[in-house]
Amino acid sequence: MVEEQHIIADKTLIRTAQVISAIFTPFSIPFLAFVILFIFSYLRIMPLQYKLIVLGVVYCFTILMPTLTIFIFRKINGFSPKDLVERKRRYVPFILTITSYVFCLLMMHRLNIPWYMTGIILAALVMMVICVIVNLKWKLSEHMAGAGAVVGGLVAFSALYGYNPVGWLCLFILVAGVLGTARIILQHHTLGEVMGGFTVGLICSLLVLHPLSNMLFRVFLF
């Protein structure tokens, strides 16, 4: 009876970890960042049509296109989602995602979307490029890189707009901890890979978005 209870508890824990990983996928981070900006910042005063256009562009190029192209890649090669966990099989999905983000930047630039919004996509793009390079030798957690990028973005935008980020930081650091624990429970990453991914995302986001360090990236983009 006790052993059966342990088995049920383990299955529940694993299913919970799977749900958490599915909700906080790396693909969803930029889109969620824009939704938060449009709801909880002064950007909520922007016209609804403009916000919907921006959200549509971000959704198409950061969620829809990467998901669709990676799905086609898996079907062509007969891979399951678990097969892409292996480090050597992650490069093509990475490249497909990076390509989608480049097109997203080009589209946003064509629409004259301000830097403080296009910078979010650029930060995610820089983060992914670094993850690809690091993955040549060591596997990083892209889920945690996305979580680190959100935390870094909060700090950067607080410096840019002069608001107190402590409440939001506490929330997203807690979410990052839960997400990292889920990735370890699922045995997709070690503690080092989780911490490494978070650090990469945090640093990339601060470098690209923080007003004290983003001048180089702004010149590069424009």
C-alpha atoms as an extended CHARMM CRD file, in Angstrom:
* protein
*
       222  EXT
         1         1  MET       CA              0.0000000000        0.0000000000        0.0000000000  PROA      1               0.0000000000
         2         2  VAL       CA              2.8170000000        2.3770000000        0.9370000000  PROA      2               0.0000000000
         3         3  GLU       CA              4.7170000000        1.5000000000       -2.2410000000  PROA      3               0.0000000000
         4         4  GLU       CA              1.5990000000        2.1510000000       -4.3470000000  PROA      4               0.0000000000
         5         5  GLN       CA              1.1920000000        5.5580000000       -2.7100000000  PROA      5               0.0000000000
         6         6  HSD       CA              4.8070000000        6.3860000000       -3.5470000000  PROA      6               0.0000000000
         7         7  ILE       CA              4.2400000000        5.4070000000       -7.1860000000  PROA      7               0.0000000000
         8         8  ILE       CA              1.1280000000        7.6100000000       -7.4010000000  PROA      8               0.0000000000
         9         9  ALA       CA              3.0140000000       10.4960000000       -5.7780000000  PROA      9               0.0000000000
        10        10  ASP       CA              5.9230000000       10.1070000000       -8.2140000000  PROA      10              0.0000000000
        11        11  LYS       CA              3.5930000000       10.0630000000      -11.2230000000  PROA      11              0.0000000000
        12        12  THR       CA              1.7840000000       13.1520000000       -9.9500000000  PROA      12              0.0000000000
        13        13  LEU       CA              5.0910000000       14.9450000000       -9.4470000000  PROA      13              0.0000000000
        14        14  ILE       CA              6.2670000000       14.0740000000      -12.9500000000  PROA      14              0.0000000000
        15        15  ARG       CA              2.9690000000       15.1530000000      -14.5330000000  PROA      15              0.0000000000
        16        16  THR       CA              3.1000000000       18.4290000000      -12.6290000000  PROA      16              0.0000000000
        17        17  ALA       CA              6.6540000000       18.9980000000      -13.8310000000  PROA      17              0.0000000000
        18        18  GLN       CA              5.5610000000       18.2850000000      -17.4180000000  PROA      18              0.0000000000
        19        19  VAL       CA              2.7140000000       20.7950000000      -17.1820000000  PROA      19              0.0000000000
        20        20  ILE       CA              5.0260000000       23.4800000000      -15.7690000000  PROA      20              0.0000000000
        21        21  SER       CA              7.5660000000       22.8790000000      -18.5530000000  PROA      21              0.0000000000
        22        22  ALA       CA              4.8180000000       23.0490000000      -21.1800000000  PROA      22              0.0000000000
        23        23  ILE       CA              3.4270000000       26.3250000000      -19.8460000000  PROA      23              0.0000000000
        24        24  PHE       CA              6.7620000000       28.1280000000      -19.5240000000  PROA      24              0.0000000000
        25        25  THR       CA              8.3150000000       27.0890000000      -22.8220000000  PROA      25              0.0000000000
        26        26  PRO       CA             11.1030000000       29.2850000000      -24.2600000000  PROA      26              0.0000000000
        27        27  PHE       CA              8.8330000000       30.0620000000      -27.2250000000  PROA      27              0.0000000000
        28        28  SER       CA              6.2330000000       31.7250000000      -25.0120000000  PROA      28              0.0000000000
        29        29  ILE       CA              8.5920000000       34.0890000000      -23.1390000000  PROA      29              0.0000000000
        30        30  PRO       CA              8.7510000000       37.0150000000      -25.6450000000  PROA      30              0.0000000000
        31        31  PHE       CA              5.0020000000       36.9170000000      -26.2700000000  PROA      31              0.0000000000
        32        32  LEU       CA              4.2600000000       36.8720000000      -22.5350000000  PROA      32              0.0000000000
        33        33  ALA       CA              6.6820000000       39.7650000000      -22.0540000000  PROA      33              0.0000000000
        34        34  PHE       CA              4.7340000000       41.8750000000      -24.5570000000  PROA      34              0.0000000000
        35        35  VAL       CA              1.4020000000       40.9160000000      -22.9850000000  PROA      35              0.0000000000
        36        36  ILE       CA              2.6840000000       42.0090000000      -19.5650000000  PROA      36              0.0000000000
        37        37  LEU       CA              3.9850000000       45.2810000000      -21.0070000000  PROA      37              0.0000000000
        38        38  PHE       CA              0.6700000000       46.0540000000      -22.6890000000  PROA      38              0.0000000000
        39        39  ILE       CA             -1.3750000000       45.2570000000      -19.5700000000  PROA      39              0.0000000000
        40        40  PHE       CA              0.7020000000       46.3430000000      -16.5830000000  PROA      40              0.0000000000
        41        41  SER       CA              2.8710000000       49.2110000000      -17.8870000000  PROA      41              0.0000000000
        42        42  TYR       CA              2.0980000000       52.6400000000      -19.2810000000  PROA      42              0.0000000000
        43        43  LEU       CA              1.9920000000       51.0020000000      -22.7260000000  PROA      43              0.0000000000
        44        44  ARG       CA             -1.5940000000       50.0120000000      -21.9330000000  PROA      44              0.0000000000
        45        45  ILE       CA             -2.6260000000       53.4720000000      -23.1830000000  PROA      45              0.0000000000
        46        46  MET       CA             -1.5450000000       52.5350000000      -26.7220000000  PROA      46              0.0000000000
        47        47  PRO       CA             -4.3290000000       51.9630000000      -29.2740000000  PROA      47              0.0000000000
        48        48  LEU       CA             -5.7390000000       48.4470000000      -29.1890000000  PROA      48              0.0000000000
        49        49  GLN       CA             -5.1720000000       47.9820000000      -32.9320000000  PROA      49              0.0000000000
        50        50  TYR       CA             -1.4580000000       48.8160000000      -32.5660000000  PROA      50              0.0000000000
        51        51  LYS       CA             -1.0660000000       46.3970000000      -29.6600000000  PROA      51              0.0000000000
        52        52  LEU       CA             -2.8060000000       43.6290000000      -31.5890000000  PROA      52              0.0000000000
        53        53  ILE       CA             -0.5180000000       44.1670000000      -34.5970000000  PROA      53              0.0000000000
        54        54  VAL       CA              2.5960000000       43.9360000000      -32.4210000000  PROA      54              0.0000000000
        55        55  LEU       CA              1.2910000000       40.8750000000      -30.5720000000  PROA      55              0.0000000000
        56        56  GLY       CA              0.3660000000       39.2660000000      -33.8920000000  PROA      56              0.0000000000
        57        57  VAL       CA              3.8650000000       39.7640000000      -35.3100000000  PROA      57              0.0000000000
        58        58  VAL       CA              5.5010000000       38.4680000000      -32.1320000000  PROA      58              0.0000000000
        59        59  TYR       CA              3.1940000000       35.4430000000      -31.9520000000  PROA      59              0.0000000000
        60        60  CYS       CA              3.7170000000       34.4900000000      -35.5980000000  PROA      60              0.0000000000
        61        61  PHE       CA              7.5140000000       34.6930000000      -35.5360000000  PROA      61              0.0000000000
        62        62  THR       CA              8.3410000000       33.5530000000      -31.9840000000  PROA      62              0.0000000000
        63        63  ILE       CA              5.7200000000       30.8670000000      -31.3710000000  PROA      63              0.0000000000
        64        64  LEU       CA              3.8850000000       29.7890000000      -34.5210000000  PROA      64              0.0000000000
        65        65  MET       CA              6.7810000000       29.6140000000      -36.9930000000  PROA      65              0.0000000000
        66        66  PRO       CA              9.3240000000       27.9090000000      -34.6790000000  PROA      66              0.0000000000
        67        67  THR       CA              6.7240000000       25.3990000000      -33.4680000000  PROA      67              0.0000000000
        68        68  LEU       CA              5.5560000000       24.6090000000      -36.9930000000  PROA      68              0.0000000000
        69        69  THR       CA              9.0240000000       24.2950000000      -38.5370000000  PROA      69              0.0000000000
        70        70  ILE       CA             10.3290000000       22.1440000000      -35.6710000000  PROA      70              0.0000000000
        71        71  PHE       CA              7.2520000000       19.9180000000      -35.9420000000  PROA      71              0.0000000000
        72        72  ILE       CA              7.9080000000       19.4510000000      -39.6760000000  PROA      72              0.0000000000
        73        73  PHE       CA             11.5890000000       18.7360000000      -38.9360000000  PROA      73              0.0000000000
        74        74  ARG       CA             10.5910000000       16.0570000000      -36.3940000000  PROA      74              0.0000000000
        75        75  LYS       CA              8.1270000000       14.4150000000      -38.7770000000  PROA      75              0.0000000000
        76        76  ILE       CA             10.6170000000       14.3370000000      -41.6540000000  PROA      76              0.0000000000
        77        77  ASN       CA             13.2790000000       12.7050000000      -39.4710000000  PROA      77              0.0000000000
        78        78  GLY       CA             10.9440000000       10.5400000000      -37.4060000000  PROA      78              0.0000000000
        79        79  PHE       CA             11.9840000000       12.1610000000      -34.1330000000  PROA      79              0.0000000000
        80        80  SER       CA              9.8230000000       12.3180000000      -31.0360000000  PROA      80              0.0000000000
        81        81  PRO       CA              9.9310000000       15.3490000000      -28.7050000000  PROA      81              0.0000000000
        82        82  LYS       CA             12.1260000000       13.3280000000      -26.3280000000  PROA      82              0.0000000000
        83        83  ASP       CA             14.6730000000       12.7380000000      -29.1130000000  PROA      83              0.0000000000
        84        84  LEU       CA             15.3440000000       16.4910000000      -29.2950000000  PROA      84              0.0000000000
        85        85  VAL       CA             16.5140000000       16.4870000000      -25.6870000000  PROA      85              0.0000000000
        86        86  GLU       CA             19.8440000000       15.0860000000      -26.8930000000  PROA      86              0.0000000000
        87        87  ARG       CA             22.4190000000       17.8280000000      -27.3440000000  PROA      87              0.0000000000
        88        88  LYS       CA             23.4780000000       16.7640000000      -30.8510000000  PROA      88              0.0000000000
        89        89  ARG       CA             19.9070000000       16.9100000000      -32.1660000000  PROA      89              0.0000000000
        90        90  ARG       CA             19.1310000000       20.3760000000      -30.8130000000  PROA      90              0.0000000000
        91        91  TYR       CA             21.0220000000       22.4050000000      -33.4040000000  PROA      91              0.0000000000
        92        92  VAL       CA             18.4800000000       22.3290000000      -36.2190000000  PROA      92              0.0000000000
        93        93  PRO       CA             15.5920000000       23.4250000000      -33.9120000000  PROA      93              0.0000000000
        94        94  PHE       CA             17.8750000000       26.1700000000      -32.6100000000  PROA      94              0.0000000000
        95        95  ILE       CA             18.6970000000       27.3600000000      -36.1310000000  PROA      95              0.0000000000
        96        96  LEU       CA             15.0350000000       27.2890000000      -37.1670000000  PROA      96              0.0000000000
        97        97  THR       CA             14.0950000000       29.3370000000      -34.1140000000  PROA      97              0.0000000000
        98        98  ILE       CA             16.9210000000       31.8360000000      -34.6360000000  PROA      98              0.0000000000
        99        99  THR       CA             15.8390000000       32.3020000000      -38.2570000000  PROA      99              0.0000000000
       100       100  SER       CA             12.2720000000       33.0320000000      -37.1400000000  PROA      100             0.0000000000
       101       101  TYR       CA             13.5000000000       35.6080000000      -34.6230000000  PROA      101             0.0000000000
       102       102  VAL       CA             15.6190000000       37.3340000000      -37.2870000000  PROA      102             0.0000000000
       103       103  PHE       CA             12.5320000000       37.6680000000      -39.4850000000  PROA      103             0.0000000000
       104       104  CYS       CA             10.6290000000       38.9990000000      -36.4810000000  PROA      104             0.0000000000
       105       105  LEU       CA             13.2530000000       41.7110000000      -35.9650000000  PROA      105             0.0000000000
       106       106  LEU       CA             13.1430000000       42.6430000000      -39.6380000000  PROA      106             0.0000000000
       107       107  MET       CA              9.3530000000       42.8870000000      -39.5820000000  PROA      107             0.0000000000
       108       108  MET       CA              9.3470000000       44.9910000000      -36.4160000000  PROA      108             0.0000000000
       109       109  HSD       CA             11.9930000000       47.2940000000      -37.8840000000  PROA      109             0.0000000000
       110       110  ARG       CA              9.9000000000       47.6420000000      -41.0520000000  PROA      110             0.0000000000
       111       111  LEU       CA              6.8830000000       48.5890000000      -38.9170000000  PROA      111             0.0000000000
       112       112  ASN       CA              8.9900000000       51.1860000000      -37.0380000000  PROA      112             0.0000000000
       113       113  ILE       CA              8.2780000000       49.5600000000      -33.6760000000  PROA      113             0.0000000000
       114       114  PRO       CA             10.2570000000       51.3640000000      -30.9250000000  PROA      114             0.0000000000
       115       115  TRP       CA             13.5200000000       50.0530000000      -29.5370000000  PROA      115             0.0000000000
       116       116  TYR       CA             12.1700000000       49.2070000000      -26.0790000000  PROA      116             0.0000000000
       117       117  MET       CA              9.9750000000       46.5870000000      -27.7690000000  PROA      117             0.0000000000
       118       118  THR       CA             12.2940000000       45.3030000000      -30.5080000000  PROA      118             0.0000000000
       119       119  GLY       CA             15.0100000000       45.0110000000      -27.8500000000  PROA      119             0.0000000000
       120       120  ILE       CA             13.0640000000       42.1760000000      -26.2270000000  PROA      120             0.0000000000
       121       121  ILE       CA             13.3020000000       40.1280000000      -29.4310000000  PROA      121             0.0000000000
       122       122  LEU       CA             16.9670000000       41.0530000000      -29.8910000000  PROA      122             0.0000000000
       123       123  ALA       CA             17.7570000000       39.9560000000      -26.3280000000  PROA      123             0.0000000000
       124       124  ALA       CA             16.0710000000       36.6010000000      -26.9870000000  PROA      124             0.0000000000
       125       125  LEU       CA             17.9790000000       36.2410000000      -30.2570000000  PROA      125             0.0000000000
       126       126  VAL       CA             21.3620000000       36.9640000000      -28.6340000000  PROA      126             0.0000000000
       127       127  MET       CA             20.4930000000       34.5010000000      -25.8700000000  PROA      127             0.0000000000
       128       128  MET       CA             19.7180000000       31.7420000000      -28.3730000000  PROA      128             0.0000000000
       129       129  VAL       CA             22.9160000000       32.3260000000      -30.3410000000  PROA      129             0.0000000000
       130       130  ILE       CA             24.9640000000       32.0230000000      -27.1580000000  PROA      130             0.0000000000
       131       131  CYS       CA             23.0530000000       28.8740000000      -26.1900000000  PROA      131             0.0000000000
       132       132  VAL       CA             23.9000000000       27.3460000000      -29.5840000000  PROA      132             0.0000000000
       133       133  ILE       CA             27.5990000000       28.1270000000      -29.1260000000  PROA      133             0.0000000000
       134       134  VAL       CA             27.6860000000       26.8040000000      -25.5520000000  PROA      134             0.0000000000
       135       135  ASN       CA             25.7920000000       23.6750000000      -26.5950000000  PROA      135             0.0000000000
       136       136  LEU       CA             28.7270000000       22.7000000000      -28.7610000000  PROA      136             0.0000000000
       137       137  LYS       CA             30.4020000000       21.5920000000      -25.5360000000  PROA      137             0.0000000000
       138       138  TRP       CA             27.7730000000       21.6880000000      -22.8060000000  PROA      138             0.0000000000
       139       139  LYS       CA             23.9780000000       21.4600000000      -22.7160000000  PROA      139             0.0000000000
       140       140  LEU       CA             22.1320000000       24.4640000000      -21.2990000000  PROA      140             0.0000000000
       141       141  SER       CA             18.4780000000       24.7360000000      -20.2800000000  PROA      141             0.0000000000
       142       142  GLU       CA             16.6560000000       27.0040000000      -22.7320000000  PROA      142             0.0000000000
       143       143  HSD       CA             13.6620000000       27.0510000000      -20.3840000000  PROA      143             0.0000000000
       144       144  MET       CA             15.8360000000       28.5670000000      -17.6710000000  PROA      144             0.0000000000
       145       145  ALA       CA             17.5520000000       30.9040000000      -20.1260000000  PROA      145             0.0000000000
       146       146  GLY       CA             14.1110000000       32.3110000000      -20.8900000000  PROA      146             0.0000000000
       147       147  ALA       CA             13.3560000000       32.6580000000      -17.1740000000  PROA      147             0.0000000000
       148       148  GLY       CA             16.6610000000       34.4440000000      -16.6150000000  PROA      148             0.0000000000
       149       149  ALA       CA             15.9050000000       36.7730000000      -19.5200000000  PROA      149             0.0000000000
       150       150  VAL       CA             12.5830000000       37.7620000000      -17.9210000000  PROA      150             0.0000000000
       151       151  VAL       CA             14.2950000000       38.5940000000      -14.6170000000  PROA      151             0.0000000000
       152       152  GLY       CA             16.9720000000       40.5960000000      -16.4310000000  PROA      152             0.0000000000
       153       153  GLY       CA             14.3100000000       42.3910000000      -18.4560000000  PROA      153             0.0000000000
       154       154  LEU       CA             12.4860000000       43.4280000000      -15.2840000000  PROA      154             0.0000000000
       155       155  VAL       CA             15.6670000000       44.9390000000      -13.8660000000  PROA      155             0.0000000000
       156       156  ALA       CA             16.4750000000       46.6810000000      -17.1600000000  PROA      156             0.0000000000
       157       157  PHE       CA             13.0050000000       48.1700000000      -17.6200000000  PROA      157             0.0000000000
       158       158  SER       CA             12.9150000000       49.2980000000      -13.9880000000  PROA      158             0.0000000000
       159       159  ALA       CA             16.0880000000       51.2960000000      -14.6380000000  PROA      159             0.0000000000
       160       160  LEU       CA             14.6410000000       52.6610000000      -17.8760000000  PROA      160             0.0000000000
       161       161  TYR       CA             11.2320000000       53.6970000000      -16.5400000000  PROA      161             0.0000000000
       162       162  GLY       CA             12.0060000000       54.2320000000      -12.8470000000  PROA      162             0.0000000000
       163       163  TYR       CA              9.6160000000       51.7820000000      -11.1840000000  PROA      163             0.0000000000
       164       164  ASN       CA             10.1760000000       49.4430000000       -8.2270000000  PROA      164             0.0000000000
       165       165  PRO       CA             10.5750000000       45.8750000000       -9.5960000000  PROA      165             0.0000000000
       166       166  VAL       CA             10.8080000000       44.0370000000       -6.2620000000  PROA      166             0.0000000000
       167       167  GLY       CA              7.2890000000       42.5480000000       -6.3440000000  PROA      167             0.0000000000
       168       168  TRP       CA              7.6160000000       41.2980000000       -9.9190000000  PROA      168             0.0000000000
       169       169  LEU       CA             11.1550000000       40.0430000000       -9.2450000000  PROA      169             0.0000000000
       170       170  CYS       CA              9.9920000000       37.9780000000       -6.2820000000  PROA      170             0.0000000000
       171       171  LEU       CA              7.2350000000       36.4480000000       -8.4190000000  PROA      171             0.0000000000
       172       172  PHE       CA              9.4020000000       35.5600000000      -11.4180000000  PROA      172             0.0000000000
       173       173  ILE       CA             12.3420000000       34.3310000000       -9.3440000000  PROA      173             0.0000000000
       174       174  LEU       CA              9.8810000000       31.9880000000       -7.6270000000  PROA      174             0.0000000000
       175       175  VAL       CA              8.5580000000       30.8720000000      -11.0380000000  PROA      175             0.0000000000
       176       176  ALA       CA             12.1480000000       30.3360000000      -12.2320000000  PROA      176             0.0000000000
       177       177  GLY       CA             12.8650000000       28.1730000000       -9.2040000000  PROA      177             0.0000000000
       178       178  VAL       CA              9.7630000000       26.0680000000       -9.8090000000  PROA      178             0.0000000000
       179       179  LEU       CA             10.6190000000       25.7350000000      -13.5110000000  PROA      179             0.0000000000
       180       180  GLY       CA             14.2180000000       24.7400000000      -12.8120000000  PROA      180             0.0000000000
       181       181  THR       CA             13.0390000000       22.1330000000      -10.3190000000  PROA      181             0.0000000000
       182       182  ALA       CA             10.6320000000       20.7500000000      -12.9230000000  PROA      182             0.0000000000
       183       183  ARG       CA             13.4020000000       20.4100000000      -15.5020000000  PROA      183             0.0000000000
       184       184  ILE       CA             15.5620000000       18.5090000000      -13.0000000000  PROA      184             0.0000000000
       185       185  ILE       CA             12.6600000000       16.2450000000      -11.9470000000  PROA      185             0.0000000000
       186       186  LEU       CA             12.0830000000       15.3450000000      -15.5980000000  PROA      186             0.0000000000
       187       187  GLN       CA             15.8310000000       14.5770000000      -15.8780000000  PROA      187             0.0000000000
       188       188  HSD       CA             16.1600000000       16.8710000000      -18.8600000000  PROA      188             0.0000000000
       189       189  HSD       CA             18.8830000000       18.8980000000      -17.1620000000  PROA      189             0.0000000000
       190       190  THR       CA             21.2640000000       18.8370000000      -14.2490000000  PROA      190             0.0000000000
       191       191  LEU       CA             21.4540000000       21.5730000000      -11.6200000000  PROA      191             0.0000000000
       192       192  GLY       CA             24.5070000000       23.0310000000      -13.3740000000  PROA      192             0.0000000000
       193       193  GLU       CA             22.6960000000       23.1820000000      -16.7280000000  PROA      193             0.0000000000
       194       194  VAL       CA             19.6950000000       24.8410000000      -15.0880000000  PROA      194             0.0000000000
       195       195  MET       CA             21.8220000000       27.4650000000      -13.3210000000  PROA      195             0.0000000000
       196       196  GLY       CA             23.9350000000       27.9980000000      -16.4330000000  PROA      196             0.0000000000
       197       197  GLY       CA             20.8620000000       28.6130000000      -18.5840000000  PROA      197             0.0000000000
       198       198  PHE       CA             19.4160000000       31.0920000000      -16.1070000000  PROA      198             0.0000000000
       199       199  THR       CA             22.7270000000       32.9820000000      -15.9480000000  PROA      199             0.0000000000
       200       200  VAL       CA             23.0250000000       33.2320000000      -19.7380000000  PROA      200             0.0000000000
       201       201  GLY       CA             19.4640000000       34.5540000000      -20.0750000000  PROA      201             0.0000000000
       202       202  LEU       CA             19.9380000000       37.0570000000      -17.2470000000  PROA      202             0.0000000000
       203       203  ILE       CA             23.1980000000       38.4670000000      -18.6240000000  PROA      203             0.0000000000
       204       204  CYS       CA             21.9480000000       38.6740000000      -22.2270000000  PROA      204             0.0000000000
       205       205  SER       CA             18.7890000000       40.4830000000      -21.1790000000  PROA      205             0.0000000000
       206       206  LEU       CA             20.6790000000       42.9960000000      -19.0290000000  PROA      206             0.0000000000
       207       207  LEU       CA             23.2730000000       43.6800000000      -21.7280000000  PROA      207             0.0000000000
       208       208  VAL       CA             20.7300000000       44.2500000000      -24.4960000000  PROA      208             0.0000000000
       209       209  LEU       CA             17.9730000000       46.0370000000      -22.5860000000  PROA      209             0.0000000000
       210       210  HSD       CA             19.6020000000       47.9360000000      -19.7260000000  PROA      210             0.0000000000
       211       211  PRO       CA             20.0500000000       51.6550000000      -20.5870000000  PROA      211             0.0000000000
       212       212  LEU       CA             23.6620000000       51.6110000000      -19.3350000000  PROA      212             0.0000000000
       213       213  SER       CA             24.7840000000       48.8690000000      -21.7050000000  PROA      213             0.0000000000
       214       214  ASN       CA             22.4390000000       48.7060000000      -24.7090000000  PROA      214             0.0000000000
       215       215  MET       CA             23.9050000000       51.4590000000      -26.8900000000  PROA      215             0.0000000000
       216       216  LEU       CA             26.0540000000       49.0150000000      -28.8730000000  PROA      216             0.0000000000
       217       217  PHE       CA             23.0650000000       46.8190000000      -29.6320000000  PROA      217             0.0000000000
       218       218  ARG       CA             20.9170000000       49.7900000000      -30.6120000000  PROA      218             0.0000000000
       219       219  VAL       CA             23.5570000000       50.9150000000      -33.1030000000  PROA      219             0.0000000000
       220       220  PHE       CA             23.8040000000       47.3510000000      -34.4370000000  PROA      220             0.0000000000
       221       221  LEU       CA             20.0440000000       47.1080000000      -34.9650000000  PROA      221             0.0000000000
       222       222  PHE       CA             19.4060000000       50.5350000000      -36.4180000000  PROA      222             0.0000000000
